[in-house]
Amino acid sequence: MLVKFENKSHRVKGLAFHPRRPWVLASLHNGVIELWDYRMDTKIDEFCEHEGPVRGVDFHSSRPLFVSGGDDYKIKVWNYQLKRCLFTLNGHLDYIRTVQFHHNYPWILSASDDQTIRMWNWQSRSCLIVLTGHNHYVMSAQFHPSKDLVLSASLDQTARVWDISGLRKKTVSPMTPTDSGVGNDMFGVSDVGVKHVLEGHSRGVNWASFHPSMPYIATAADDREVKLWRMNDDKAWEVDTMRGHINNVSCVLFHPKKDLIISNSEDKSIRVWDMNKESAPQVLRRENDRYWILAVHPTLNLIGAGHDQGMVVFKLERERPAYDCSPSHKRMYYFNDNYVIEHSFRTKSLNESSAQVFRRSSRINEKPRTLLYNYSNRQQHCVLLLFDPMGTYELHVSDKKRGGVDFSRQSTYKGFAKSAAFVSRNRFAVLDKNRQIWQRDLKNEVKKKITIPGLVVNQIFPAGLGRILLRTSDAMVLYDIQATKIVGELRIQSRHPIKYVVWSAKHKFVAMFSKSNIHIAKANLDECCFTFENSRIKSGAWDDETFVYNTATHIKYLLPNGDKGIIRTIEDPVYICQISPNSQELHFLNREKKCGVAKIDPTEYVYKVAVTKCKYKTVVRIMRSGKLVGKSIIAYLQKKGFPEVALHFVKDEKIKFQLALQCGNIASAKESAEKLEKTDPKSGKACWEQLGVEALRQGVCHIVEEAYMKTSNFDRLSFLYTITGNTTNLKKMLDIASQFRKDKNAVVSQFHNTLYLGDVESRVDCLKKAGMLRLAYVTAAVHGLQGVAETLAKELKEKTPDLNSIPNISTAKLLKPPVPIIRAQKKQDYNWPLVEVSSGYFDGIDISKIDLNAPDPEEKDPYDDEEGDDILENDDDMKNGGMGDLGGWLSEEKEKKKKAGADTPSAGGGDGWGGDGDDFGLGDLGLDDETNDNGMGVEEGKGEEGDDDDNFFVYPSPGKSWETKWSESSNLAGDLAAAGQFDMALHSLNRQIGAVNFKSLESKLMNVNNMAHASLPMMYGIPSVSVPLQRMDSNETPLGLPRLCFSMPHCVDMLQQAYRFVSSGNFPKALETFRSILSTIPVLEVATTDDEKKLVDLKGICREYITGLRIEAKRRETKEPAKESALAAYFSRQKMQPMHQVRALLNAVKIAFKLKNYKATAAFCRRILELYVSGDKAQLSKVVKPAQIRALLKKTEGLNTDAVKVDYREGEALILDLKTLTPIDKDAKVYRCPYCFSTYGSQGGICDTCGIAKIGADVSPYRPKQGGGSSGWR
């Protein structure tokens, strides 16, 4: 019995599976109907309109309807999309037992305790006919799957088969108006007649079922028997009687795909009977619940059973076929009907004589769970079959010949093993029930024992020649048999153990997955990515470096960098065997052990791999094909840091403008801004503003100039001319401000321009026009303009200011801007000098002219850990963007610009001041008639002699910084924080320990970052040099990782300090210290597995003490004696140091004795004495007097009563909800903090113990061990 879904509720009386969706409908004894998704374990809806128990439900085969019948004598038809009852059918006079939709016609069949069966037309909402004949309650009724028959069962000890062909002809065939209706007599049987009466049970019949395809009937009765009947057109007779139930049999059904009969009973069991008598009945039993109803899925091998406390959906056996396939050999071997069949992916043909296995019987439980084929042996067929639950294996060996298998030399060997794996051409390893690994040869003889100290192995998997992959409780370990050493290790979640392992064709990557988790790792088990699926993962296969896997409903992909997506949906679960990307075919094996091929579209993941590995021609080819469109692809390119790629395929100018800014392409951004300005002036102006900011950041001053002109930003334009030394245009800005501008800021702008130019006369004139005569007089007088000052004095008369009253007037100096040392000869020369960098593949290339038939440049492997070749090895490649000789890909126009010195993004670079001037409405100024200088005061094209832009200096590209190397070499939060990658560190903590509250971690991460570098002072005027501090191994060899300021000894010191706080009674300080330790552990790195175990123990100690101190704090606040005693008892149950635990027990003794709870007091005394005997008596004698405790124990044992009821039982398991500090019921579900493993009764929220992680969060394994080594200063 493989349970797929289980739910606790009131007694379930009716069940129905949806024919297409993963839904099950359950009607309860309390009148509620619940709709559940059994794959997702989620309640979809519930319906509550019946009064009293609902005994029957059924889904319509094609419409969003279901029908229900209950003890309120009503039949209700519901629409589950509208979530309401559509109508009610009334007519029955007693409880309704079952209801069912007809599979073709708009009919409903109902059975009732009023001894009748009724057929209804749910479209006309009328009763078609009433079938009478039973003389007791009718317990069930159902339509035949294909014939015009109805089967009913009654407590009158009979089952009846009714012929409804006449009713069908009358109601479905064309009729005359006089022929409509049910006949003259409402209870007449002219349209329906009894065909067979099945008599044979000695007590009432509870259920009767038709076989889905054969002329069989099964009945179940209160006589504890299940009977099998056969029928033909003339008669029905009993075939077999199945006995074994010890109470009333409630329901019986045929399995839809196998020759099995399933029955359940009030004896709390389900029995599975073999119709062919080839195997003994299976018995599936519950402890306390009686079974009432059964339902089978119409197409899947799923069975539902309702009992007193809910329902369960299960399978009788595993449907996953036993198979083994090799991507490199293009073959697959699978087990079917006692044969091992070879299937070639090249020819898509079956060869049933490749290898043949004879089984002694075909019992249900003896089908192999796993099949392993030895692909490294080219002379022989070697097949291992592993069976459950006995833990046995069979080795089948036969010689290969051209004609197939040589059966005359076929050998079969048997043994016991939990799992096995081939390790060489003629060797395989087995894991026995004692968890010991043995290496055997092809004669099944033991060659040697494989011993791995310190590991308890739960399962082994193949890992290529000479290696095996081991699964322990919390890790996957790669072991080299020849070298007898562990090659790699990967932490996993113990609650999601790895079940299947799939290696890529060249053993470069390995995918390890459980029912809901997938780990992708390299060949040495360095983890690449981890993902979680809500649906159960069925299978997977590699397509080059892409892992393609499937759930029950979808085929998906996962890249080693963590990118994933959906390829297509599937109707039925399949098991992926091979991917053929060239033909876009996926080869699979279904649950019927039949090979099949499904078409897939790998474009999306091929595209993402091409982007990641810089296969730019593939990217262009896919984008040209038009198969990938939409914002999601553009967003992916942006996210992965390739906005320049997306820039060539975007048509929307707004998006194109943002992408151009993101990749720093000023020319493309300017082009988009010009187009937007014409179509949408408002958006165009906003784009010009953003373009000005970005161009200024890059120092492209002529683009900044044009952007300021377009947006009429005169003040910034004036300042731009000032800092670039363009006094010619600055004077023009002064003229514009004084003569043509009429806005309120014109005077301020004019004054600023006079300051920039140092023009005192214009400044005085500006102040006069603004009405500031006194300030104008002072300015003129100070700067020696005596004539102007006298004129102003006459106007001011007595208001003339006294210059002697102005402070420091004698030392005033003329404020003038500095004179530019070098003036630009052309407008591009105003741009800031930039370091020449290598261009990208897509920079300046016309996508439409790329030769897609030419080979791709040498691709880079984004998953390779090695540094690779020196990036300066080929200077020519550097100049061409690191892509080799681009040849014809560069247009002639770009080559000409390059020779002419157009190194800056000046394409379409604006007219500057050489345009028509209409941007300001200044066409009458005649500014452009003075020179043809493009706004920079120099004639266009006339530069300095000898100006040769080809003679630029190319700086070498820098190598990787230490911080970059640290972030690439480790996924530990401490290493990432030391590298300055705080976002990655927080994301890593969220993924590894479920951290959501980072407040307590911020200071730790900042300390790690600050102390990972040393600052070396240099000479005066030279800034200090930051030197990275590296971590060393035991041989003083650098590990390429940062030195971390926190270490295990540091945490141990903090722990000792916390102990001292507890001993002194400073509980708040102790609580703070223990929580500080918990916030330090995530940034630690440990060198050995032993240190890693110590770290886990340290977390456990902190958890116990924090819990105990919180309990004690709550105890001191409470005023209820019983609650105080319970909390004191909880505190004493925490695993603390003996000294502290004795003190907690003494406190519990004191409180319990005051309450006259002598029985509890005695229990506490016994625990104190046990600690005293086993602990350090010298230390414990300081806090406890054994004689006194023994006397108290003797006194309380004599009384042995408790006066006050306390929520605590000594000796029972105690699991506390650390949110409320109350015990969790033993039958309730327990949720844990993924970091400190504190227990809670509900999911969600932040853990109260550590204050870091989210309760019940799904996380990938936390692994503080990273390479080992000391943390010395270097």
PDB file of N, CA and C in Angstrom, residues 705 713-739 741 748-759 762 816-820 823 830 913 925 927 930 933 935-937:
ATOM      1  N   GLU A 705      25.565  68.107 -23.945  1.00  0.00           N
ATOM      2  CA  GLU A 705      25.174  69.428 -24.454  1.00  0.00           C
ATOM      3  C   GLU A 705      23.843  69.365 -25.192  1.00  0.00           C
ATOM      4  N   ASN A 713      17.555  72.950 -20.300  1.00  0.00           N
ATOM      5  CA  ASN A 713      18.192  73.018 -18.989  1.00  0.00           C
ATOM      6  C   ASN A 713      19.385  73.974 -19.106  1.00  0.00           C
ATOM      7  N   PHE A 714      19.114  75.292 -19.080  1.00  0.00           N
ATOM      8  CA  PHE A 714      20.129  76.300 -19.371  1.00  0.00           C
ATOM      9  C   PHE A 714      21.187  76.383 -18.289  1.00  0.00           C
ATOM     10  N   ASP A 715      20.782  76.255 -17.054  1.00  0.00           N
ATOM     11  CA  ASP A 715      21.749  76.392 -15.983  1.00  0.00           C
ATOM     12  C   ASP A 715      22.806  75.298 -16.048  1.00  0.00           C
ATOM     13  N   ARG A 716      22.375  74.090 -16.262  1.00  0.00           N
ATOM     14  CA  ARG A 716      23.333  72.993 -16.363  1.00  0.00           C
ATOM     15  C   ARG A 716      24.192  73.130 -17.616  1.00  0.00           C
ATOM     16  N   LEU A 717      23.583  73.642 -18.667  1.00  0.00           N
ATOM     17  CA  LEU A 717      24.336  73.843 -19.898  1.00  0.00           C
ATOM     18  C   LEU A 717      25.447  74.869 -19.690  1.00  0.00           C
ATOM     19  N   SER A 718      25.136  75.942 -18.983  1.00  0.00           N
ATOM     20  CA  SER A 718      26.155  76.953 -18.686  1.00  0.00           C
ATOM     21  C   SER A 718      27.276  76.362 -17.849  1.00  0.00           C
ATOM     22  N   PHE A 719      26.920  75.567 -16.855  1.00  0.00           N
ATOM     23  CA  PHE A 719      27.957  74.976 -16.018  1.00  0.00           C
ATOM     24  C   PHE A 719      28.805  73.987 -16.819  1.00  0.00           C
ATOM     25  N   LEU A 720      28.178  73.268 -17.781  1.00  0.00           N
ATOM     26  CA  LEU A 720      28.931  72.362 -18.638  1.00  0.00           C
ATOM     27  C   LEU A 720      29.970  73.124 -19.439  1.00  0.00           C
ATOM     28  N   TYR A 721      29.585  74.268 -20.002  1.00  0.00           N
ATOM     29  CA  TYR A 721      30.547  75.077 -20.750  1.00  0.00           C
ATOM     30  C   TYR A 721      31.646  75.596 -19.842  1.00  0.00           C
ATOM     31  N   THR A 722      31.303  75.867 -18.592  1.00  0.00           N
ATOM     32  CA  THR A 722      32.319  76.375 -17.661  1.00  0.00           C
ATOM     33  C   THR A 722      33.374  75.320 -17.373  1.00  0.00           C
ATOM     34  N   ILE A 723      32.956  74.094 -17.053  1.00  0.00           N
ATOM     35  CA  ILE A 723      33.927  73.064 -16.667  1.00  0.00           C
ATOM     36  C   ILE A 723      34.696  72.531 -17.870  1.00  0.00           C
ATOM     37  N   THR A 724      34.158  72.726 -19.071  1.00  0.00           N
ATOM     38  CA  THR A 724      34.891  72.305 -20.269  1.00  0.00           C
ATOM     39  C   THR A 724      35.702  73.441 -20.881  1.00  0.00           C
ATOM     40  N   GLY A 725      35.610  74.655 -20.301  1.00  0.00           N
ATOM     41  CA  GLY A 725      36.397  75.789 -20.787  1.00  0.00           C
ATOM     42  C   GLY A 725      35.904  76.366 -22.087  1.00  0.00           C
ATOM     43  N   ASN A 726      34.666  76.153 -22.427  1.00  0.00           N
ATOM     44  CA  ASN A 726      34.092  76.651 -23.680  1.00  0.00           C
ATOM     45  C   ASN A 726      33.500  78.036 -23.424  1.00  0.00           C
ATOM     46  N   THR A 727      34.390  79.058 -23.364  1.00  0.00           N
ATOM     47  CA  THR A 727      33.933  80.419 -23.050  1.00  0.00           C
ATOM     48  C   THR A 727      33.137  81.033 -24.193  1.00  0.00           C
ATOM     49  N   THR A 728      33.364  80.569 -25.408  1.00  0.00           N
ATOM     50  CA  THR A 728      32.624  81.121 -26.551  1.00  0.00           C
ATOM     51  C   THR A 728      31.136  80.868 -26.401  1.00  0.00           C
ATOM     52  N   ASN A 729      30.788  79.625 -26.162  1.00  0.00           N
ATOM     53  CA  ASN A 729      29.372  79.296 -26.005  1.00  0.00           C
ATOM     54  C   ASN A 729      28.817  79.811 -24.688  1.00  0.00           C
ATOM     55  N   LEU A 730      29.674  79.982 -23.697  1.00  0.00           N
ATOM     56  CA  LEU A 730      29.217  80.545 -22.433  1.00  0.00           C
ATOM     57  C   LEU A 730      28.776  82.003 -22.623  1.00  0.00           C
ATOM     58  N   LYS A 731      29.504  82.744 -23.460  1.00  0.00           N
ATOM     59  CA  LYS A 731      29.086  84.123 -23.767  1.00  0.00           C
ATOM     60  C   LYS A 731      27.742  84.124 -24.499  1.00  0.00           C
ATOM     61  N   LYS A 732      27.554  83.143 -25.367  1.00  0.00           N
ATOM     62  CA  LYS A 732      26.270  83.057 -26.074  1.00  0.00           C
ATOM     63  C   LYS A 732      25.138  82.764 -25.106  1.00  0.00           C
ATOM     64  N   MET A 733      25.421  81.959 -24.090  1.00  0.00           N
ATOM     65  CA  MET A 733      24.402  81.686 -23.077  1.00  0.00           C
ATOM     66  C   MET A 733      24.048  82.944 -22.302  1.00  0.00           C
ATOM     67  N   LEU A 734      25.058  83.829 -22.070  1.00  0.00           N
ATOM     68  CA  LEU A 734      24.787  85.104 -21.405  1.00  0.00           C
ATOM     69  C   LEU A 734      23.895  85.982 -22.266  1.00  0.00           C
ATOM     70  N   ASP A 735      24.167  86.014 -23.576  1.00  0.00           N
ATOM     71  CA  ASP A 735      23.319  86.794 -24.477  1.00  0.00           C
ATOM     72  C   ASP A 735      21.900  86.257 -24.507  1.00  0.00           C
ATOM     73  N   ILE A 736      21.769  84.935 -24.516  1.00  0.00           N
ATOM     74  CA  ILE A 736      20.427  84.337 -24.543  1.00  0.00           C
ATOM     75  C   ILE A 736      19.663  84.707 -23.275  1.00  0.00           C
ATOM     76  N   ALA A 737      20.323  84.624 -22.149  1.00  0.00           N
ATOM     77  CA  ALA A 737      19.653  84.908 -20.877  1.00  0.00           C
ATOM     78  C   ALA A 737      19.259  86.376 -20.765  1.00  0.00           C
ATOM     79  N   SER A 738      20.096  87.302 -21.322  1.00  0.00           N
ATOM     80  CA  SER A 738      19.826  88.738 -21.158  1.00  0.00           C
ATOM     81  C   SER A 738      18.869  89.287 -22.203  1.00  0.00           C
ATOM     82  N   GLN A 739      18.791  88.667 -23.386  1.00  0.00           N
ATOM     83  CA  GLN A 739      18.005  89.259 -24.466  1.00  0.00           C
ATOM     84  C   GLN A 739      16.735  88.491 -24.806  1.00  0.00           C
ATOM     85  N   ARG A 741      15.416  85.344 -23.076  1.00  0.00           N
ATOM     86  CA  ARG A 741      14.661  84.575 -22.081  1.00  0.00           C
ATOM     87  C   ARG A 741      13.753  85.491 -21.285  1.00  0.00           C
ATOM     88  N   VAL A 748      18.489  85.197 -12.760  1.00  0.00           N
ATOM     89  CA  VAL A 748      19.421  84.360 -12.002  1.00  0.00           C
ATOM     90  C   VAL A 748      20.410  83.683 -12.939  1.00  0.00           C
ATOM     91  N   SER A 749      19.909  83.174 -14.077  1.00  0.00           N
ATOM     92  CA  SER A 749      20.790  82.529 -15.040  1.00  0.00           C
ATOM     93  C   SER A 749      21.790  83.524 -15.613  1.00  0.00           C
ATOM     94  N   GLN A 750      21.324  84.744 -15.892  1.00  0.00           N
ATOM     95  CA  GLN A 750      22.235  85.773 -16.408  1.00  0.00           C
ATOM     96  C   GLN A 750      23.325  86.087 -15.399  1.00  0.00           C
ATOM     97  N   PHE A 751      22.954  86.222 -14.127  1.00  0.00           N
ATOM     98  CA  PHE A 751      23.937  86.521 -13.086  1.00  0.00           C
ATOM     99  C   PHE A 751      24.967  85.406 -12.957  1.00  0.00           C
ATOM    100  N   HIS A 752      24.516  84.149 -13.029  1.00  0.00           N
ATOM    101  CA  HIS A 752      25.438  83.022 -12.945  1.00  0.00           C
ATOM    102  C   HIS A 752      26.417  83.023 -14.106  1.00  0.00           C
ATOM    103  N   ASN A 753      25.930  83.339 -15.294  1.00  0.00           N
ATOM    104  CA  ASN A 753      26.812  83.372 -16.459  1.00  0.00           C
ATOM    105  C   ASN A 753      27.868  84.463 -16.322  1.00  0.00           C
ATOM    106  N   THR A 754      27.491  85.608 -15.748  1.00  0.00           N
ATOM    107  CA  THR A 754      28.485  86.669 -15.534  1.00  0.00           C
ATOM    108  C   THR A 754      29.535  86.232 -14.525  1.00  0.00           C
ATOM    109  N   LEU A 755      29.122  85.442 -13.525  1.00  0.00           N
ATOM    110  CA  LEU A 755      30.097  84.923 -12.574  1.00  0.00           C
ATOM    111  C   LEU A 755      31.041  83.930 -13.239  1.00  0.00           C
ATOM    112  N   TYR A 756      30.475  83.022 -14.066  1.00  0.00           N
ATOM    113  CA  TYR A 756      31.305  82.039 -14.757  1.00  0.00           C
ATOM    114  C   TYR A 756      32.323  82.709 -15.667  1.00  0.00           C
ATOM    115  N   LEU A 757      31.906  83.845 -16.327  1.00  0.00           N
ATOM    116  CA  LEU A 757      32.790  84.530 -17.271  1.00  0.00           C
ATOM    117  C   LEU A 757      33.715  85.529 -16.594  1.00  0.00           C
ATOM    118  N   GLY A 758      33.392  85.943 -15.371  1.00  0.00           N
ATOM    119  CA  GLY A 758      34.164  87.003 -14.709  1.00  0.00           C
ATOM    120  C   GLY A 758      33.903  88.368 -15.320  1.00  0.00           C
ATOM    121  N   ASP A 759      32.742  88.572 -15.916  1.00  0.00           N
ATOM    122  CA  ASP A 759      32.363  89.826 -16.574  1.00  0.00           C
ATOM    123  C   ASP A 759      31.664  90.713 -15.551  1.00  0.00           C
ATOM    124  N   SER A 762      28.829  93.264 -16.975  1.00  0.00           N
ATOM    125  CA  SER A 762      27.552  92.592 -17.218  1.00  0.00           C
ATOM    126  C   SER A 762      26.871  92.231 -15.908  1.00  0.00           C
ATOM    127  N   LYS A 816      37.166  85.424 -10.700  1.00  0.00           N
ATOM    128  CA  LYS A 816      37.142  85.071 -12.118  1.00  0.00           C
ATOM    129  C   LYS A 816      37.425  83.574 -12.268  1.00  0.00           C
ATOM    130  N   PRO A 817      36.785  82.929 -13.219  1.00  0.00           N
ATOM    131  CA  PRO A 817      37.051  81.496 -13.422  1.00  0.00           C
ATOM    132  C   PRO A 817      38.456  81.281 -13.953  1.00  0.00           C
ATOM    133  N   PRO A 818      39.030  80.073 -13.711  1.00  0.00           N
ATOM    134  CA  PRO A 818      40.379  79.814 -14.231  1.00  0.00           C
ATOM    135  C   PRO A 818      40.372  79.734 -15.749  1.00  0.00           C
ATOM    136  N   VAL A 819      41.476  80.139 -16.314  1.00  0.00           N
ATOM    137  CA  VAL A 819      41.607  80.101 -17.768  1.00  0.00           C
ATOM    138  C   VAL A 819      41.930  78.680 -18.201  1.00  0.00           C
ATOM    139  N   PRO A 820      41.193  78.123 -19.178  1.00  0.00           N
ATOM    140  CA  PRO A 820      41.491  76.747 -19.631  1.00  0.00           C
ATOM    141  C   PRO A 820      42.916  76.639 -20.151  1.00  0.00           C
ATOM    142  N   ARG A 823      42.415  74.331 -24.998  1.00  0.00           N
ATOM    143  CA  ARG A 823      41.077  74.466 -25.575  1.00  0.00           C
ATOM    144  C   ARG A 823      40.902  73.416 -26.667  1.00  0.00           C
ATOM    145  N   TYR A 830      36.240  67.619 -26.361  1.00  0.00           N
ATOM    146  CA  TYR A 830      35.753  68.002 -25.040  1.00  0.00           C
ATOM    147  C   TYR A 830      35.384  66.783 -24.193  1.00  0.00           C
ATOM    148  N   TRP A 913      25.523  73.730 -31.432  1.00  0.00           N
ATOM    149  CA  TRP A 913      25.076  75.087 -31.778  1.00  0.00           C
ATOM    150  C   TRP A 913      25.052  75.289 -33.277  1.00  0.00           C
ATOM    151  N   LEU A 925      19.116  84.923 -33.842  1.00  0.00           N
ATOM    152  CA  LEU A 925      20.345  85.356 -33.198  1.00  0.00           C
ATOM    153  C   LEU A 925      21.525  85.391 -34.157  1.00  0.00           C
ATOM    154  N   LEU A 927      23.681  83.036 -34.402  1.00  0.00           N
ATOM    155  CA  LEU A 927      24.845  82.469 -33.724  1.00  0.00           C
ATOM    156  C   LEU A 927      25.613  81.519 -34.625  1.00  0.00           C
ATOM    157  N   GLU A 930      28.469  82.841 -37.536  1.00  0.00           N
ATOM    158  CA  GLU A 930      29.808  83.319 -37.248  1.00  0.00           C
ATOM    159  C   GLU A 930      30.857  82.304 -37.658  1.00  0.00           C
ATOM    160  N   ASP A 933      31.473  75.825 -36.420  1.00  0.00           N
ATOM    161  CA  ASP A 933      32.324  75.128 -35.447  1.00  0.00           C
ATOM    162  C   ASP A 933      31.598  74.054 -34.681  1.00  0.00           C
ATOM    163  N   GLY A 935      29.515  74.288 -32.506  1.00  0.00           N
ATOM    164  CA  GLY A 935      29.229  74.666 -31.142  1.00  0.00           C
ATOM    165  C   GLY A 935      30.395  74.594 -30.209  1.00  0.00           C
ATOM    166  N   MET A 936      31.564  74.267 -30.674  1.00  0.00           N
ATOM    167  CA  MET A 936      32.712  74.172 -29.780  1.00  0.00           C
ATOM    168  C   MET A 936      33.815  75.163 -30.159  1.00  0.00           C
ATOM    169  N   GLY A 937      33.521  76.134 -31.023  1.00  0.00           N
ATOM    170  CA  GLY A 937      34.458  77.198 -31.327  1.00  0.00           C
ATOM    171  C   GLY A 937      35.541  76.843 -32.285  1.00  0.00           C
TER     172      GLY A 937
END
